[in-house]
Coordinates of C-alpha atoms in Angstrom, one line a residue:
X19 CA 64.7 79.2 103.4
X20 CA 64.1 80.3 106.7
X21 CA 61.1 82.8 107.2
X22 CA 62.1 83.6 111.0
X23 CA 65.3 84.7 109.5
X24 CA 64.5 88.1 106.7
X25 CA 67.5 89.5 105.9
X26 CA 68.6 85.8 104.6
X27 CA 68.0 86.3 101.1
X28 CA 70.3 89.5 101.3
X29 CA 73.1 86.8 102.2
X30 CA 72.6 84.2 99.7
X31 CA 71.8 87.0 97.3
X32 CA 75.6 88.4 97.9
X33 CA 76.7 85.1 98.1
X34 CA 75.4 83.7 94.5
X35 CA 77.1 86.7 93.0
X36 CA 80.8 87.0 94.4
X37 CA 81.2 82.9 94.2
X38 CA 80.0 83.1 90.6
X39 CA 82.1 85.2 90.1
X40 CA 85.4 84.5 92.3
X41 CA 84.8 80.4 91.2
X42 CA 85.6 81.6 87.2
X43 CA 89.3 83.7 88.3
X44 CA 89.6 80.9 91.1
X45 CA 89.6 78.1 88.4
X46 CA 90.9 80.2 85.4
X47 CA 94.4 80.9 88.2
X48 CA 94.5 77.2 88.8
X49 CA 93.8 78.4 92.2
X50 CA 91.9 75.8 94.9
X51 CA 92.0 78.0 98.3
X52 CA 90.7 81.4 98.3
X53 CA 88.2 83.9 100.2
X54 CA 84.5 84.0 99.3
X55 CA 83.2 86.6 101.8
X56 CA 84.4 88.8 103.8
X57 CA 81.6 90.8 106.2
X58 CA 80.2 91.8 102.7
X59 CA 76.7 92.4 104.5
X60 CA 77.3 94.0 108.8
X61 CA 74.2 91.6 110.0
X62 CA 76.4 88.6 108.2
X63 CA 79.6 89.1 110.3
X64 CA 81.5 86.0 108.7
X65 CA 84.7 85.2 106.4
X66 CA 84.1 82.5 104.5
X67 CA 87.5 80.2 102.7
X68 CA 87.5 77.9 99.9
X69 CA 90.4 75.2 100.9
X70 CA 89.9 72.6 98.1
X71 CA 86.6 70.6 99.0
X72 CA 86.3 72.4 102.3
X73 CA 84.9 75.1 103.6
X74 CA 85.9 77.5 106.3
X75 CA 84.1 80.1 108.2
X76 CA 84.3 82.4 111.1
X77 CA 81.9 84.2 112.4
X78 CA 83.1 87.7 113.6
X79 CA 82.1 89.0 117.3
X80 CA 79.5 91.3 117.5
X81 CA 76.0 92.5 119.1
X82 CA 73.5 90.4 117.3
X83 CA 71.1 90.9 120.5
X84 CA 69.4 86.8 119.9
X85 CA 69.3 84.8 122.6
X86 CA 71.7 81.6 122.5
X87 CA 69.2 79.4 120.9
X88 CA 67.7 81.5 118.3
X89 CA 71.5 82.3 117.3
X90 CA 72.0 78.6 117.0
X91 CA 69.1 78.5 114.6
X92 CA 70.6 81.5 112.7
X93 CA 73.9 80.0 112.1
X94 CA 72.3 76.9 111.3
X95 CA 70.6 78.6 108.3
X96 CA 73.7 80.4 107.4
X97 CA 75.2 77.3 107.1
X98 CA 72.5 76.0 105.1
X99 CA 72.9 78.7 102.7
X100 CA 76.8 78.3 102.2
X101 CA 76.3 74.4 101.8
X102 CA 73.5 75.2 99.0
X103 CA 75.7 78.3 97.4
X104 CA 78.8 76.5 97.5
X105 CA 77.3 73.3 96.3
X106 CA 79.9 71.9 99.7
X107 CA 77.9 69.7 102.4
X108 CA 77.4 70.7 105.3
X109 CA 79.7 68.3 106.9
X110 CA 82.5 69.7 105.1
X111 CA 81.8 73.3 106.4
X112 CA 84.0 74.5 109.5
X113 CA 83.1 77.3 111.5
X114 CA 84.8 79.2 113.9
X115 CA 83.8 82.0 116.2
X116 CA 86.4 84.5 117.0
X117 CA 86.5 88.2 118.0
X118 CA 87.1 91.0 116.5
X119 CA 89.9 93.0 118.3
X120 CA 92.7 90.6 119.6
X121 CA 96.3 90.2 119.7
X122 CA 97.8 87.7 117.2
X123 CA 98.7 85.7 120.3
X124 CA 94.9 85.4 121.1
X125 CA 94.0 84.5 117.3
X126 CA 96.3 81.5 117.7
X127 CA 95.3 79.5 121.0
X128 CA 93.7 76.4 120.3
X129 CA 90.1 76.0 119.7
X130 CA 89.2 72.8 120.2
X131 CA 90.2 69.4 120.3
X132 CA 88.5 67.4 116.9
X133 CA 91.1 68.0 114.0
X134 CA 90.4 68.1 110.8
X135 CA 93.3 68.7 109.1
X136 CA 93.7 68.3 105.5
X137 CA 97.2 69.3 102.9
X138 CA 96.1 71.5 100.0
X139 CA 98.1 72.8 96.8
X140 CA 99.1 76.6 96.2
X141 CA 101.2 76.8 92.7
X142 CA 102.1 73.4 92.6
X143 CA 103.2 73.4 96.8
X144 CA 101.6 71.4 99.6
X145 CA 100.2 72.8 102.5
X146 CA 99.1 71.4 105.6
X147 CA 96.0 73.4 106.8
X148 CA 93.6 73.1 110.2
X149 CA 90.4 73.9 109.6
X150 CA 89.4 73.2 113.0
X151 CA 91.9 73.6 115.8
X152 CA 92.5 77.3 115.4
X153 CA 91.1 80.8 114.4
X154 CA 93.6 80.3 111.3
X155 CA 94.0 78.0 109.3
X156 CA 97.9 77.5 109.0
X157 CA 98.3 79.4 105.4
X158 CA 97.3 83.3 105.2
X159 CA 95.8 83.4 101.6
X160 CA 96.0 87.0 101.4
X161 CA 99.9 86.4 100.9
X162 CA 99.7 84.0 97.5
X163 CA 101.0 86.4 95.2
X164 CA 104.1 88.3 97.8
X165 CA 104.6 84.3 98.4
X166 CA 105.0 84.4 94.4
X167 CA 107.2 87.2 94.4
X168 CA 109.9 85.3 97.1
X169 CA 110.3 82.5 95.0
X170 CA 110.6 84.3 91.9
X171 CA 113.8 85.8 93.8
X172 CA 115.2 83.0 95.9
X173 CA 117.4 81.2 93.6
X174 CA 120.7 81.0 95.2
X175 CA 120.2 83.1 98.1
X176 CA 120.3 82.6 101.8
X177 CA 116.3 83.4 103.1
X178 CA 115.2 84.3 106.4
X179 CA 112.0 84.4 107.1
X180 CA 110.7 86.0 110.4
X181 CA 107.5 85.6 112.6
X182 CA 107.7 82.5 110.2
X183 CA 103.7 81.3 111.3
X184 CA 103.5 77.7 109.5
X185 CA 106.7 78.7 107.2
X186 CA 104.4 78.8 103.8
X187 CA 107.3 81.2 102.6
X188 CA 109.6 79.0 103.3
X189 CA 108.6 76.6 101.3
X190 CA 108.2 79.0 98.5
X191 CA 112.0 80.4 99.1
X192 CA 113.1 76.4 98.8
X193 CA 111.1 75.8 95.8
X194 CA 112.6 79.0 94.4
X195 CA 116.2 77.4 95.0
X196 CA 117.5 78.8 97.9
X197 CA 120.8 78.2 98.9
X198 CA 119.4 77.6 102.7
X199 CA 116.3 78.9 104.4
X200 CA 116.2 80.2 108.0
X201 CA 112.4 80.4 109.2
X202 CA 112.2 81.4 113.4
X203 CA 109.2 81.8 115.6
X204 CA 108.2 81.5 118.9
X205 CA 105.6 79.0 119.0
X206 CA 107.0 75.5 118.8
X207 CA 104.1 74.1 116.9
X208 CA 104.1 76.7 114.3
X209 CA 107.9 76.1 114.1
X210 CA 107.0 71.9 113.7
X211 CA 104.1 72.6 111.6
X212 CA 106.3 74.7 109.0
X213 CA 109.3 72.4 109.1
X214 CA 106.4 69.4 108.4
X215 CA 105.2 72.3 105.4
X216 CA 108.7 72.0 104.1
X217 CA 109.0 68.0 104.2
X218 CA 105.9 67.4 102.3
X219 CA 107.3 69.1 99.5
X220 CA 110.6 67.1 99.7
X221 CA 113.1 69.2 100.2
X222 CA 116.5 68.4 101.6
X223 CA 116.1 69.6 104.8
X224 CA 120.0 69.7 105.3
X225 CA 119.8 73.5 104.5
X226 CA 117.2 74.7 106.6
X227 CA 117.0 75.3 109.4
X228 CA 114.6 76.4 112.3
X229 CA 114.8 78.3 115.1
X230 CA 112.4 78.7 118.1
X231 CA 113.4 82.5 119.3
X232 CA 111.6 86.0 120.3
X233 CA 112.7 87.6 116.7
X234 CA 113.9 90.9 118.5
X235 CA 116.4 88.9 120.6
X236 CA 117.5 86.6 118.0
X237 CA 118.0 89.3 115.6
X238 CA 120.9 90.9 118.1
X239 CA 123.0 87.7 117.7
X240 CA 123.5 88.3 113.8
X241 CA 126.5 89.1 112.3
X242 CA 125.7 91.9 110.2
X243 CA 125.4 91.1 106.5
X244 CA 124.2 87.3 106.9
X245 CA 121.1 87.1 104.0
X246 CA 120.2 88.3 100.8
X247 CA 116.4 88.1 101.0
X248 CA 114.5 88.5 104.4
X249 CA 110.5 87.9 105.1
X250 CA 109.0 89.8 108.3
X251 CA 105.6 89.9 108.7
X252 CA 105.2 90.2 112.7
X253 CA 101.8 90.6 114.6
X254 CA 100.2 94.1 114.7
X255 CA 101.1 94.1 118.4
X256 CA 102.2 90.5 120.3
X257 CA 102.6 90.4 124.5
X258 CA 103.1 86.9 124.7
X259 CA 104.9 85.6 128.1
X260 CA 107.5 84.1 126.4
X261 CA 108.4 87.0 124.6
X262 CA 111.0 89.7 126.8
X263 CA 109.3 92.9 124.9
X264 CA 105.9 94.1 124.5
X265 CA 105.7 94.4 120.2
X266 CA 103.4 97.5 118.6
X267 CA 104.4 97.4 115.2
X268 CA 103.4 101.3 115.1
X269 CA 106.1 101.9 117.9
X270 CA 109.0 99.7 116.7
X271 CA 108.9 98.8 112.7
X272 CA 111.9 101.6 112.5
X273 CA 113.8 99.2 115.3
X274 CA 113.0 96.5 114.1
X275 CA 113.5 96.8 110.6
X276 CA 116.6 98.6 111.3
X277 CA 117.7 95.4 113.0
X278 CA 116.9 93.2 109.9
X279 CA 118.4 95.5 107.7
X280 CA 121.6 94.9 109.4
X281 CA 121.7 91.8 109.2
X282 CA 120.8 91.7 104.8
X283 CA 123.8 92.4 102.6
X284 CA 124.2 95.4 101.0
X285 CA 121.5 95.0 97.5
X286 CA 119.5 92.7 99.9
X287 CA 115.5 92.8 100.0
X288 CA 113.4 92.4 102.6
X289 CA 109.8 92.1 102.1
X290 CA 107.9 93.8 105.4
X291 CA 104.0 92.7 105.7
X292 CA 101.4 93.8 108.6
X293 CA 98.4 93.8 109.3
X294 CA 97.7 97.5 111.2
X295 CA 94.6 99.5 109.8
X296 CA 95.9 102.4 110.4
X297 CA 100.0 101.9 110.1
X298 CA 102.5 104.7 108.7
X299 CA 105.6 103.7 107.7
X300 CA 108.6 105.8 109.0
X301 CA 110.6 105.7 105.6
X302 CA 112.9 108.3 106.6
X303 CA 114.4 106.7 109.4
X304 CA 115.3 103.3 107.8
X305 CA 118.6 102.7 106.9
X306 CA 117.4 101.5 103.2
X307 CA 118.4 102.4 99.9
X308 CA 114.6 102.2 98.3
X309 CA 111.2 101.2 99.8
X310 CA 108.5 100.7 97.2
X311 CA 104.4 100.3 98.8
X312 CA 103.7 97.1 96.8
X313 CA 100.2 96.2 98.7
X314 CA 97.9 96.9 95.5
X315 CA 100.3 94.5 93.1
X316 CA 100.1 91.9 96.0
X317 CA 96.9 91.5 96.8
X318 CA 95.0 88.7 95.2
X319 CA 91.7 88.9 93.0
X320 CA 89.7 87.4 96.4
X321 CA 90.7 90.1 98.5
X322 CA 90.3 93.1 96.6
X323 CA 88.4 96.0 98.7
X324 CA 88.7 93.9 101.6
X325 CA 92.1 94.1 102.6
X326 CA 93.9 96.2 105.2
X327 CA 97.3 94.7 105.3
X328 CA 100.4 97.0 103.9
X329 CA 103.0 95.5 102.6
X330 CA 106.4 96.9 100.8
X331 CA 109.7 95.8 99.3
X332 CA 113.1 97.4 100.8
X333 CA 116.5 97.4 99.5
X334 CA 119.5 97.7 101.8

């Protein structure tokens, strides 16, 4: 242990105890890719991911007044302490910096330029994960059990899924059965990387399709009425060039949910997700015939306390 570094012991302290803990649900769920830590400790700004035999962590932005070398040395020993605690090498341990306010545009530019990317199982599915290129990693882990729910409810059904990131609901809606999955976002290589999500698990592709669109625009050339089941869980605010509107999810969830409502036949569900500390939802103003809070039934043992996302089931 490093003595230049006191307040280590608090870390692997904290560390011992939730792994012990979160390894027994972890295995006893059948589960391989789940959180460890999440800024548990303020001078231990990090989240910290199980994927498998991997581990992942970033290292949140923040004052830690050391000088560039002596933080070197700091993360070095943090790292040390993760290899020893999670009994992973180091080799196997990613780490990312990243900051703490940003746009979701921000959180996915690209990193770096080694890959290390690896495919990993949720509920019997295949994943293809980055642990190195980008802040994320290509599957939000937060979402496993609202993933759940989708494919509990898919069979038969035509599913779009919106702001579709690497498409890991997708896949979920086609292994549910469903009749055809639509999955749209504006970033080509998300849109490749969740159409490659969907071939590893063999699908017929024939049904699905994918479309590379600003979501707002695309959902004006809907006829109304198109899907039964529909997946939007945008970016709490998203300026990117290529898209014609500035988003705030605050300002326009009543637009754009109107929108998507539109567009779901009548006894049609859409599941809304974001991740705003501080959003209200306006459930007067949607054109829905019940909206039920479901973020405590869908968050997972691993991100209990920790979690700020909202998320809710609406019926047209």
């Amino acid at each position: 242990m490093h003595t230049s570094f006191p307040k280590l012991p608090m870390f692997e302290n904290r560390l011992v105890k939730v792994f012990r803990h979160l390894r027994k649900t972890a295995r006893r769920q059948n589960i391989t890719c789940y959180r460890v830590y999440d800024d548990d400790i303020p001078e231990f700004p990090f989240s910290i991911e199980v994927y498998e035999q991997c581990v992942y962590m970033a290292e949140y932005q923040r004052r830690h007044h050391m000088e560039e070398e002596e933080h070197d040395a700091w993360l070095e020993a943090c790292i040390e302490v993760v290899a020893n605690v999670l009994e992973t090498p180091p080799e196997n341990i990613f780490l990312k910096q990243r900051q703490r306010k940003q746009n979701r545009q921000a959180q996915y530019e690209k990193l770096s330029f080694e890959r290390h990317e690896m495919v990993v199982q949720e509920a019997g599915l295949k994943f293809k994960v980055n642990l190195s290129d980008y802040l994320d990693t290509g599957l939000f882990l937060d979402h496993r059990i609202t993933r759940g729910m989708v494919r509990d409810e898919a069979a038969g059904k035509q599913v779009l899924n919106l702001f579709c990131y690497t498409g890991s609901f997708s896949v979920y809606a086609a292994a549910g059965g469903a009749s055809g999955v639509t999955s749209v976002d504006l970033s080509k290589t998300y849109l490749a990387w969740a159409e490659e999500n969907m071939r590893l698990n063999g699908f017929d592709m024939q049904p699905h399709h994918f479309v590379h669109a600003d979501v707002l625009q695309y959902l004006d050339t809907l006829a109304p009425a198109t899907f039964d089941l529909v997946i939007v869980d945008p970016p709490t605010f998203s300026n990117s060039k290529r898209m014609k509107d500035f988003l705030d999810i605050q300002r326009d969830h009543v637009s754009l949910l109107n929108k998507v409502l539109q567009a779901t036949k009548p006894g049609g569900v859409v599941y809304f997700s974001n991740n705003y500390r501080r959003f209200t939802l306006e459930a007067g103003q949607l054109n829905a015939s019940s909206i039920k809070d479901i973020t405590g039934q869908t968050m997972p043992f691993d991100f209990q306390q920790k979690m700020v996302r909202k998320c809710y089931r609406i019926e047209k």
